[in-house]
PDB file of C-alpha atoms in Angstrom:
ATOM      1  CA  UNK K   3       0.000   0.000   0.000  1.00  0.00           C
ATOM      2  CA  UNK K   4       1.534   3.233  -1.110  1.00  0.00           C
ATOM      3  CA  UNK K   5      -0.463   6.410   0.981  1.00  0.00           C
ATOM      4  CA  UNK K   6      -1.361   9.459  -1.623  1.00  0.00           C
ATOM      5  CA  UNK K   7      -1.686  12.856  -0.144  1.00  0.00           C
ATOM      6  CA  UNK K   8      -3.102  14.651  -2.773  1.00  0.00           C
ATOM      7  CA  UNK K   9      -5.660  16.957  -1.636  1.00  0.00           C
ATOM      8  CA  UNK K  10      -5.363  16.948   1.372  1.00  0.00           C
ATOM      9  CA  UNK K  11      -4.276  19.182   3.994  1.00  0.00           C
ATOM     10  CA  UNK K  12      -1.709  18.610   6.237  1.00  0.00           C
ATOM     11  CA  UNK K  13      -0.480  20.480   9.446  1.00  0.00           C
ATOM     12  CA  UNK K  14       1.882  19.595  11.819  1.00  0.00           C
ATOM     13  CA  UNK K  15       1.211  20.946  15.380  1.00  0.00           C
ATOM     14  CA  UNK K  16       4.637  20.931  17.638  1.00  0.00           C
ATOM     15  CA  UNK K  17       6.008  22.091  20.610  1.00  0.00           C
ATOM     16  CA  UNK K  18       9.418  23.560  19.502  1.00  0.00           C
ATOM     17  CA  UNK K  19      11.200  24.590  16.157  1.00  0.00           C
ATOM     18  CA  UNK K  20      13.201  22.032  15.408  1.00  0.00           C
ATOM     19  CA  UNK K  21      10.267  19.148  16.283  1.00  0.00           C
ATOM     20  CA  UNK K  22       9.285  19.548  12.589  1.00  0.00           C
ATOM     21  CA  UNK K  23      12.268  18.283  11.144  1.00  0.00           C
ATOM     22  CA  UNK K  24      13.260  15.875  13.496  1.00  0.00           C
ATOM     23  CA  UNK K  25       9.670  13.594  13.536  1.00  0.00           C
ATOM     24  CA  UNK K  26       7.430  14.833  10.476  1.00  0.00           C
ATOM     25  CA  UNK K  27       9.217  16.976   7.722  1.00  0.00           C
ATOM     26  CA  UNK K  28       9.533  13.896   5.503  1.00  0.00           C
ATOM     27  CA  UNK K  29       6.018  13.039   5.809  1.00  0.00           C
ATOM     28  CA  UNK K  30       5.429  16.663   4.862  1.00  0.00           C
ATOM     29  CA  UNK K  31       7.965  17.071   1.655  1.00  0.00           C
ATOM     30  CA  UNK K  32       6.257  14.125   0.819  1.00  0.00           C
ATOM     31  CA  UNK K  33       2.553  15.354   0.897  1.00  0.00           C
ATOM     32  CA  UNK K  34       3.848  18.399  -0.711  1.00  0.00           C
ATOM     33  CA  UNK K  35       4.912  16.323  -4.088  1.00  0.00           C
ATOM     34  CA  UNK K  36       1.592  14.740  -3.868  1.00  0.00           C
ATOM     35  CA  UNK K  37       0.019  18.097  -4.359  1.00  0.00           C
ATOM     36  CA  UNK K  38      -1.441  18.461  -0.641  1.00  0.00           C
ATOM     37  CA  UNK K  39      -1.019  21.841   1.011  1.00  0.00           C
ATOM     38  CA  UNK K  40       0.968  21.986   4.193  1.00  0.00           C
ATOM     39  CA  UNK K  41       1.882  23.905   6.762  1.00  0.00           C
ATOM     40  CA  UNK K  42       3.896  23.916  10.774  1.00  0.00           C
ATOM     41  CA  UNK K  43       2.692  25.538  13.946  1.00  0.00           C
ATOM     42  CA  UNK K  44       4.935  25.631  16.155  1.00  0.00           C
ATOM     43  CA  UNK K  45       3.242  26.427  19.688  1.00  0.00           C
ATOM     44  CA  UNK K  46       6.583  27.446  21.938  1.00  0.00           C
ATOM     45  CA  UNK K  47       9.436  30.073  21.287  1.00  0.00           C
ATOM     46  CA  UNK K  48      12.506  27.841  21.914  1.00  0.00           C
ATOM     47  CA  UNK K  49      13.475  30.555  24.479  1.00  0.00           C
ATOM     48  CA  UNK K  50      14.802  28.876  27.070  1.00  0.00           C
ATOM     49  CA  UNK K  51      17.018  26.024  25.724  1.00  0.00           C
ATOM     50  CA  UNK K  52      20.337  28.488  25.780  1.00  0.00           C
ATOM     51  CA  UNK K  53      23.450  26.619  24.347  1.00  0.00           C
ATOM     52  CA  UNK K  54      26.599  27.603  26.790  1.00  0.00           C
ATOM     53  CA  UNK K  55      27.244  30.503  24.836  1.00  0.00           C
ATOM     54  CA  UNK K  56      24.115  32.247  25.819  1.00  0.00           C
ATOM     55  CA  UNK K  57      22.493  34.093  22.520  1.00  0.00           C
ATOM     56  CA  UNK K  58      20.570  37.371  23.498  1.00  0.00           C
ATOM     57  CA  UNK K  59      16.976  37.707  22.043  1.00  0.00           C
ATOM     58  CA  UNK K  60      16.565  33.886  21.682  1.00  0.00           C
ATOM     59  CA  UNK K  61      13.252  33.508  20.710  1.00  0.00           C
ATOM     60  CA  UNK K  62      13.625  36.228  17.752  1.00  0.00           C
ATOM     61  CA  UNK K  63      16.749  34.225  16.525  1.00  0.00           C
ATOM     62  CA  UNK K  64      15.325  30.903  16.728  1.00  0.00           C
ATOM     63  CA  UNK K  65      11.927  32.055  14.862  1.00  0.00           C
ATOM     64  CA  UNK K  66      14.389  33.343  11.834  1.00  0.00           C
ATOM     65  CA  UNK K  67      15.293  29.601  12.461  1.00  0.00           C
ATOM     66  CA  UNK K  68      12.155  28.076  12.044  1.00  0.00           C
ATOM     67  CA  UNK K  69      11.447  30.854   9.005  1.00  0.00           C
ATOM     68  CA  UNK K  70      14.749  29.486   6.910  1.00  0.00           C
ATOM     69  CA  UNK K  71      13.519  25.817   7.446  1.00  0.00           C
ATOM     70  CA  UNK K  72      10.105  26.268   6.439  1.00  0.00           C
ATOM     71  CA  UNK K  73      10.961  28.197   3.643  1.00  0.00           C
ATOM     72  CA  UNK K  74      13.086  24.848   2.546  1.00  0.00           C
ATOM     73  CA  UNK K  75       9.940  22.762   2.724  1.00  0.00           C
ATOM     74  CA  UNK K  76       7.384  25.434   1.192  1.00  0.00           C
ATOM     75  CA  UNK K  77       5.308  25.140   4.641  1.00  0.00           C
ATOM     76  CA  UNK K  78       2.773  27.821   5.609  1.00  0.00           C
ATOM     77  CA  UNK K  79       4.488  28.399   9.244  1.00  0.00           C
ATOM     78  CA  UNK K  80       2.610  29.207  12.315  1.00  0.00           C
ATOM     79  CA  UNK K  81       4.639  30.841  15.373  1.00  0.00           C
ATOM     80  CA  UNK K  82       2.261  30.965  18.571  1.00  0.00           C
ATOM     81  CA  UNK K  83       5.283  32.254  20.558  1.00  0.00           C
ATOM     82  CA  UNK K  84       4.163  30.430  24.080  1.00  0.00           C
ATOM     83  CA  UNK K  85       7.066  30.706  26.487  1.00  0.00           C
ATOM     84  CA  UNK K  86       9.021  27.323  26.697  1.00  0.00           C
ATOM     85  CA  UNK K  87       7.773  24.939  29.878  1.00  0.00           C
ATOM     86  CA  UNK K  88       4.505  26.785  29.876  1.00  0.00           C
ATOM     87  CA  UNK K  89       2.238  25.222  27.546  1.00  0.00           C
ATOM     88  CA  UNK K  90      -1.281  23.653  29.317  1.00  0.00           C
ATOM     89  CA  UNK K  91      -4.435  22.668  27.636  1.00  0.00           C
ATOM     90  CA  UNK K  92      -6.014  25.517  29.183  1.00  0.00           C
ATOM     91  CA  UNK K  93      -9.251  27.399  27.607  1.00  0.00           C
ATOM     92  CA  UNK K  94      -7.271  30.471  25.807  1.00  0.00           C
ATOM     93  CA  UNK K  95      -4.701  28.204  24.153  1.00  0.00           C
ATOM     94  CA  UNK K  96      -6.581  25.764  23.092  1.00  0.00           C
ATOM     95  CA  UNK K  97      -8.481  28.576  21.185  1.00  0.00           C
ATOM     96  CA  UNK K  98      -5.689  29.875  20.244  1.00  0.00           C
ATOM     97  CA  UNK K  99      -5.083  26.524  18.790  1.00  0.00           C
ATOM     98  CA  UNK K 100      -8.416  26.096  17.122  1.00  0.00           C
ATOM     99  CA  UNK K 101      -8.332  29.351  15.395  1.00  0.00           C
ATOM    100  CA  UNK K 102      -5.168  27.931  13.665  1.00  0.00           C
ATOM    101  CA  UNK K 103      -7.068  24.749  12.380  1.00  0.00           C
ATOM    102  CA  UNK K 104      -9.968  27.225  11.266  1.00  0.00           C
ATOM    103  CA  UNK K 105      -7.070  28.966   9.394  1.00  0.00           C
ATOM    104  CA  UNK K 106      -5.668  26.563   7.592  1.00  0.00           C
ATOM    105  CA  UNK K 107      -8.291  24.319   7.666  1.00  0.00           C
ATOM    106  CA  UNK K 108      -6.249  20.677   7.473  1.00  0.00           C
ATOM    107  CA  UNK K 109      -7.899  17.315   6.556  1.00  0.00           C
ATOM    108  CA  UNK K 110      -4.538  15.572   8.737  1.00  0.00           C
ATOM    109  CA  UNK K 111      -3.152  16.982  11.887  1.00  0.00           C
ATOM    110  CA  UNK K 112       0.181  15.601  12.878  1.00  0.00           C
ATOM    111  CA  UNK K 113       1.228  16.078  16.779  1.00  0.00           C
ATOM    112  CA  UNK K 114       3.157  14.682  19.100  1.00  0.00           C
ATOM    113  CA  UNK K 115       1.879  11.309  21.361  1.00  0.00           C
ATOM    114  CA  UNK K 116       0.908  11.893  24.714  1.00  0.00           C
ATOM    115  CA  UNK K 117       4.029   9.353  25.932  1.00  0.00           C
ATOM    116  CA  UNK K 118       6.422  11.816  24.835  1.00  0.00           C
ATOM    117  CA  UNK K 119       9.503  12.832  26.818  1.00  0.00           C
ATOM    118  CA  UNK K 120       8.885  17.048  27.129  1.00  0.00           C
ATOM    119  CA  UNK K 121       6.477  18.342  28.678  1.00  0.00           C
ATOM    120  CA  UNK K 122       5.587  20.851  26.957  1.00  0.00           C
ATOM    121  CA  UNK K 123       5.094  17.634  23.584  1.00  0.00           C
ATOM    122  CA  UNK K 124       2.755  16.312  25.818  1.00  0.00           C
ATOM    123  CA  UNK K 125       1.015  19.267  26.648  1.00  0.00           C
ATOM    124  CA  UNK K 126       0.827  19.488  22.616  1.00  0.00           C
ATOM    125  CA  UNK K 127      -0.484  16.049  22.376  1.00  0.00           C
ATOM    126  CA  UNK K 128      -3.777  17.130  24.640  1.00  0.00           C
ATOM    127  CA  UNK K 129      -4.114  20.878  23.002  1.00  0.00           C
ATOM    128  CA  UNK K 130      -4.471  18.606  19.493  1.00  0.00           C
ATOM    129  CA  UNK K 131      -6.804  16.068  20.974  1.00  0.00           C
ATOM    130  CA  UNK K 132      -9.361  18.607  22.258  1.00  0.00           C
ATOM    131  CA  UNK K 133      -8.679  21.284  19.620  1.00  0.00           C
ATOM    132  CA  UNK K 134      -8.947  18.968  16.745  1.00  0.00           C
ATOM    133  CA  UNK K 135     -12.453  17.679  18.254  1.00  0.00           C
ATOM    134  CA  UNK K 136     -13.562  21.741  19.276  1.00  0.00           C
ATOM    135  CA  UNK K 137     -12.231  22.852  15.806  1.00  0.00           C
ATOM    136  CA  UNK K 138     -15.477  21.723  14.182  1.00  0.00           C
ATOM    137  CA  UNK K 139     -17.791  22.813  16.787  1.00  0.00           C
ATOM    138  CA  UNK K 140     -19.904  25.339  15.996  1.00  0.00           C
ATOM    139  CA  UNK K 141     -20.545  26.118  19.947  1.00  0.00           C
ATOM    140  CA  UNK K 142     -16.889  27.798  20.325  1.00  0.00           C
ATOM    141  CA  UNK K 143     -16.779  31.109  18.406  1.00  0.00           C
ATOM    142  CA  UNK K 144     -13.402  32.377  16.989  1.00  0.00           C
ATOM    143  CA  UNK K 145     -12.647  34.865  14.463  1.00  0.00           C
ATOM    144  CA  UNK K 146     -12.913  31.798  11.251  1.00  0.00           C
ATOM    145  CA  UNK K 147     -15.799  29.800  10.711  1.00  0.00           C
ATOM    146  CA  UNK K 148     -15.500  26.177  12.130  1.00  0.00           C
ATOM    147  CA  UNK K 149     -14.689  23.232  10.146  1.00  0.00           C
ATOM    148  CA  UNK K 150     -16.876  21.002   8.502  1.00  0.00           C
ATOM    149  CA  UNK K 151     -15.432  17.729   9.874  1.00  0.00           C
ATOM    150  CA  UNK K 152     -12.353  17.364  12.693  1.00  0.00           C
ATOM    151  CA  UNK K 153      -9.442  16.479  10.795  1.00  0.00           C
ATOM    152  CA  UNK K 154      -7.832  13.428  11.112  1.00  0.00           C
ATOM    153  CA  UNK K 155      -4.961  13.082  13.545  1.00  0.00           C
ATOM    154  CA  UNK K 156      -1.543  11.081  13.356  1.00  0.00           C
ATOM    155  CA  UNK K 157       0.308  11.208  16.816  1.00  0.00           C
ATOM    156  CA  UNK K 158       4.522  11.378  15.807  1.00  0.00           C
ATOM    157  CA  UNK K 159       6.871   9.517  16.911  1.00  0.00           C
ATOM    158  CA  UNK K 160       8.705  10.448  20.180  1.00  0.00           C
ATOM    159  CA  UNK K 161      11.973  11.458  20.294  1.00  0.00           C
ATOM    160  CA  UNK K 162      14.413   8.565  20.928  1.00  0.00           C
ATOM    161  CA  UNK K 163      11.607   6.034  19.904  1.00  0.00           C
ATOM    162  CA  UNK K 164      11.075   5.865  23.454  1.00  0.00           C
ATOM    163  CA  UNK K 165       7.646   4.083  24.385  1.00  0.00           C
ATOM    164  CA  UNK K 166       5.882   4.425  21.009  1.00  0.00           C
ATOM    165  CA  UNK K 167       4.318   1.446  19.261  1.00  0.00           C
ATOM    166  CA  UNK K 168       4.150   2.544  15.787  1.00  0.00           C
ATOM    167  CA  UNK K 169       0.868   1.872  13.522  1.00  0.00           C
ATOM    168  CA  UNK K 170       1.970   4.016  10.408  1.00  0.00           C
ATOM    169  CA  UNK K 171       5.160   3.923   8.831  1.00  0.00           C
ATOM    170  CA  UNK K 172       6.036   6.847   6.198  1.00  0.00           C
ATOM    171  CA  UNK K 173       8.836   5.665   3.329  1.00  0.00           C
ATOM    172  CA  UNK K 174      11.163   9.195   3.776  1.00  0.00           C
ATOM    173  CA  UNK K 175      13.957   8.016   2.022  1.00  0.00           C
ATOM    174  CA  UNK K 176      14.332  10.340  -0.642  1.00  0.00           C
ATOM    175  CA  UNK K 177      13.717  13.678   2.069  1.00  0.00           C
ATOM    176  CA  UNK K 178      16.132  12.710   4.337  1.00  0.00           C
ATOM    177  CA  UNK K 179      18.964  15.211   2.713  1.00  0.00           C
ATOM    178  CA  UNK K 180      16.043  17.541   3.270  1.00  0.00           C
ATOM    179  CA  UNK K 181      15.414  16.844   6.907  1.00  0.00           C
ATOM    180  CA  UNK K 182      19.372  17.153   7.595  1.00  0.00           C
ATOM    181  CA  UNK K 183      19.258  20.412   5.807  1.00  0.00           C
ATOM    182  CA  UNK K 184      15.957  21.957   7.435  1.00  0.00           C
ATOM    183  CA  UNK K 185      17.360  20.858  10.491  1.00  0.00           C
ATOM    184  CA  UNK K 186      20.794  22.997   9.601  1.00  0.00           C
ATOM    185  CA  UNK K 187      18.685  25.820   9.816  1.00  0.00           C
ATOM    186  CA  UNK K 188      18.747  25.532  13.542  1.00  0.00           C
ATOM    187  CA  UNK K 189      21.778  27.069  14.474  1.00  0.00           C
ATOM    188  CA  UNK K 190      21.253  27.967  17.709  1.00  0.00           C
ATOM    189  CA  UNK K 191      20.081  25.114  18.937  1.00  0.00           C
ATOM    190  CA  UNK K 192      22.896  22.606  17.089  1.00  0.00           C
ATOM    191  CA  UNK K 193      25.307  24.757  19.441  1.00  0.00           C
ATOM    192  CA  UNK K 194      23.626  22.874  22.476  1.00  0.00           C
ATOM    193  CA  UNK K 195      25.202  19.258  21.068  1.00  0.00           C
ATOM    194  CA  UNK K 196      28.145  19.389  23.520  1.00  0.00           C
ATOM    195  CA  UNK K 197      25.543  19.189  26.076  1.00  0.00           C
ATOM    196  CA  UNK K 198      25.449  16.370  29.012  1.00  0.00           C
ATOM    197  CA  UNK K 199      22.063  16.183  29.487  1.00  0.00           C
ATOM    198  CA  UNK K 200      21.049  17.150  25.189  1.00  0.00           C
ATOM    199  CA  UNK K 201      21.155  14.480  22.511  1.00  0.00           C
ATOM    200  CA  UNK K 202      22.927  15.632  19.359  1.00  0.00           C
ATOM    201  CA  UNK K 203      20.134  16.114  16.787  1.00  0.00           C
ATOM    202  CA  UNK K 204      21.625  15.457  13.527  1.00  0.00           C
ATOM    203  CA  UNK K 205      23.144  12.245  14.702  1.00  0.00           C
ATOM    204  CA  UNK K 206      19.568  11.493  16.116  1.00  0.00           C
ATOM    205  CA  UNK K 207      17.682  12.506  13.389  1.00  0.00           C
ATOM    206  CA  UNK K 208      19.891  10.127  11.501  1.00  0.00           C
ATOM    207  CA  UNK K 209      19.395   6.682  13.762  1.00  0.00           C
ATOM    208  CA  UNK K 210      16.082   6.895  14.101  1.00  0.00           C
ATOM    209  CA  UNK K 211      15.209   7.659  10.667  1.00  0.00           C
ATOM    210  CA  UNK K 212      17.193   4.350   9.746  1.00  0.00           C
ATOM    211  CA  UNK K 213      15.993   2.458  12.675  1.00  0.00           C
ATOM    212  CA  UNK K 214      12.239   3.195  11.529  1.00  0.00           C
ATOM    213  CA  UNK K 215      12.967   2.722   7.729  1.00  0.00           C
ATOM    214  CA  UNK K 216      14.634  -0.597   9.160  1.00  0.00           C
ATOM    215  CA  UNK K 217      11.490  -1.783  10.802  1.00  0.00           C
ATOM    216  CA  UNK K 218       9.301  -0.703   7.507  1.00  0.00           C
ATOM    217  CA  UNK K 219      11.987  -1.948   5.166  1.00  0.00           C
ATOM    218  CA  UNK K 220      13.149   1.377   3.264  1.00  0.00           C
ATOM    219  CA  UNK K 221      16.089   3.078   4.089  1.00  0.00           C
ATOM    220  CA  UNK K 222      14.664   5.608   6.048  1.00  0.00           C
ATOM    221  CA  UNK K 223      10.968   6.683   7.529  1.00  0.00           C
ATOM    222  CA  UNK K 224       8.990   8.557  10.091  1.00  0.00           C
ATOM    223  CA  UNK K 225       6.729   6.655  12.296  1.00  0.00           C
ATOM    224  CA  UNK K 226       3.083   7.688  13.443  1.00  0.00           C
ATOM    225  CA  UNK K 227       0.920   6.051  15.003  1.00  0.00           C
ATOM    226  CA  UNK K 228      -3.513   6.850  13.820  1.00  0.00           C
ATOM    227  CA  UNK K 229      -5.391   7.727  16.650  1.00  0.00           C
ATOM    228  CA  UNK K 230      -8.487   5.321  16.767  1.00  0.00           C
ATOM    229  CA  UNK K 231     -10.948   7.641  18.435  1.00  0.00           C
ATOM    230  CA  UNK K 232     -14.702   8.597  16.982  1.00  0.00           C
ATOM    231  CA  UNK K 233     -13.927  11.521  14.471  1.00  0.00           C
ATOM    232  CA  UNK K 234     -10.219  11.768  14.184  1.00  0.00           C
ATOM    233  CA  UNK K 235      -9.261   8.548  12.083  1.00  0.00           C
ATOM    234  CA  UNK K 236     -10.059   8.390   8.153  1.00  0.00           C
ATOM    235  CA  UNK K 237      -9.992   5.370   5.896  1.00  0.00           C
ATOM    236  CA  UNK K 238      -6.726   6.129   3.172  1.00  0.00           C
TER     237      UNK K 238
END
């Protein structure tokens, strides 16, 4: 079985800036040369994960950041600027989440799995449950009409492939130089990979794209995992 994304529309919903390339910008090239529209929102500044040199204005530099790597992939990009370690599912995010699916208006939402390592991924995890499910409901008023259905939602693999059973493998082989390249973009926080307690992303980026794509037999994928619940799964 071969998946087709043509159109559709695709947004990935993630904590920080480099989440994108590290768990779902394959899956999103991909979609992209199937003809599907597709876009990033990226729900946290990155301003608190200071490499040892410490870079003043951090959010500002890594949102240039997340600007050069979307502009790689031809995503629509998103910045809700929520101060890192702060993210709840609590009433004005979550709307501030739902206007963004009334915006773009996707058929797939991609976000992170609720077993995830961060908290502030797992506090993305709930803010897509509930605002994929509220995006649709004409009871919660924001400035864009709701949507006509809840799109469907794929949760992402966490980072590490820690605790995730995948149900969806993506064949990424041909976007990894992409993925290594978006991820580039993030200067500021590739200076963090001397780091005891930070993995260093390319490296990571690379293993588990092999170990996934070894497990699916390609070269190299992205695993997700459908979320079986009334309204958010689709037949493909």
């Amino acid at each position: 079985m071969r998946l087709n994304f043509a159109d559709q529309r695709v947004l990935a919903v993630v904590a920080h800036p480099d989440d994108a390339e590290l768990l779902c910008a394959g899956t999103l090239a991909r979609a992209r040369d199937d003809g599907a529209a597709i876009g990033v929102c990226v729900l946290c500044a990155g301003d608190r994960g200071q490499p040892r040199e410490p870079i003043d204005n951090l959010a500002a530099v890594r949102a240039q950041e997340m600007i050069e790597a979307a502009s790689l992939l031809g995503a629509e990009l998103v910045i809700a600027g929520c101060p890192d370690g702060t993210l709840t599912d609590d009433p004005a995010t979550r709307e501030r989440v739902v206007e963004s699916f009334r915006l773009f208006r996707p058929t797939l939402v991609l976000g992170h799995a609720a077993e995830d390592y961060h908290a502030d991924h797992r506090a993305t995890a709930a803010l897509v449950d509930s605002a994929s499910w509220m995006s649709a409901s004409a009871g919660l008023r924001t400035a864009s009409p709701p949507l006509d259905t809840p799109p469907a939602v794929w949760w992402m693999d966490t980072l590490g492939m820690h605790r995730f059973e995948p149900t969806l493998y993506v064949d990424v082989s041909s976007y990894l130089p992409l993925k290594e390249r978006m991820l580039g973009c993030h200067r500021s926080q590739l200076a963090r990979g001397d780091d005891s307690d930070f993995p260093p992303l390319l490296e990571q980026l690379r293993i588990q794209a092999a170990a996934r794509g070894r497990q699916a037999g390609v070269a190299a994928a992205e695993a997700f995992r459908v979320h079986h619940t009334f309204g958010r799964c689709r037949a493909w």
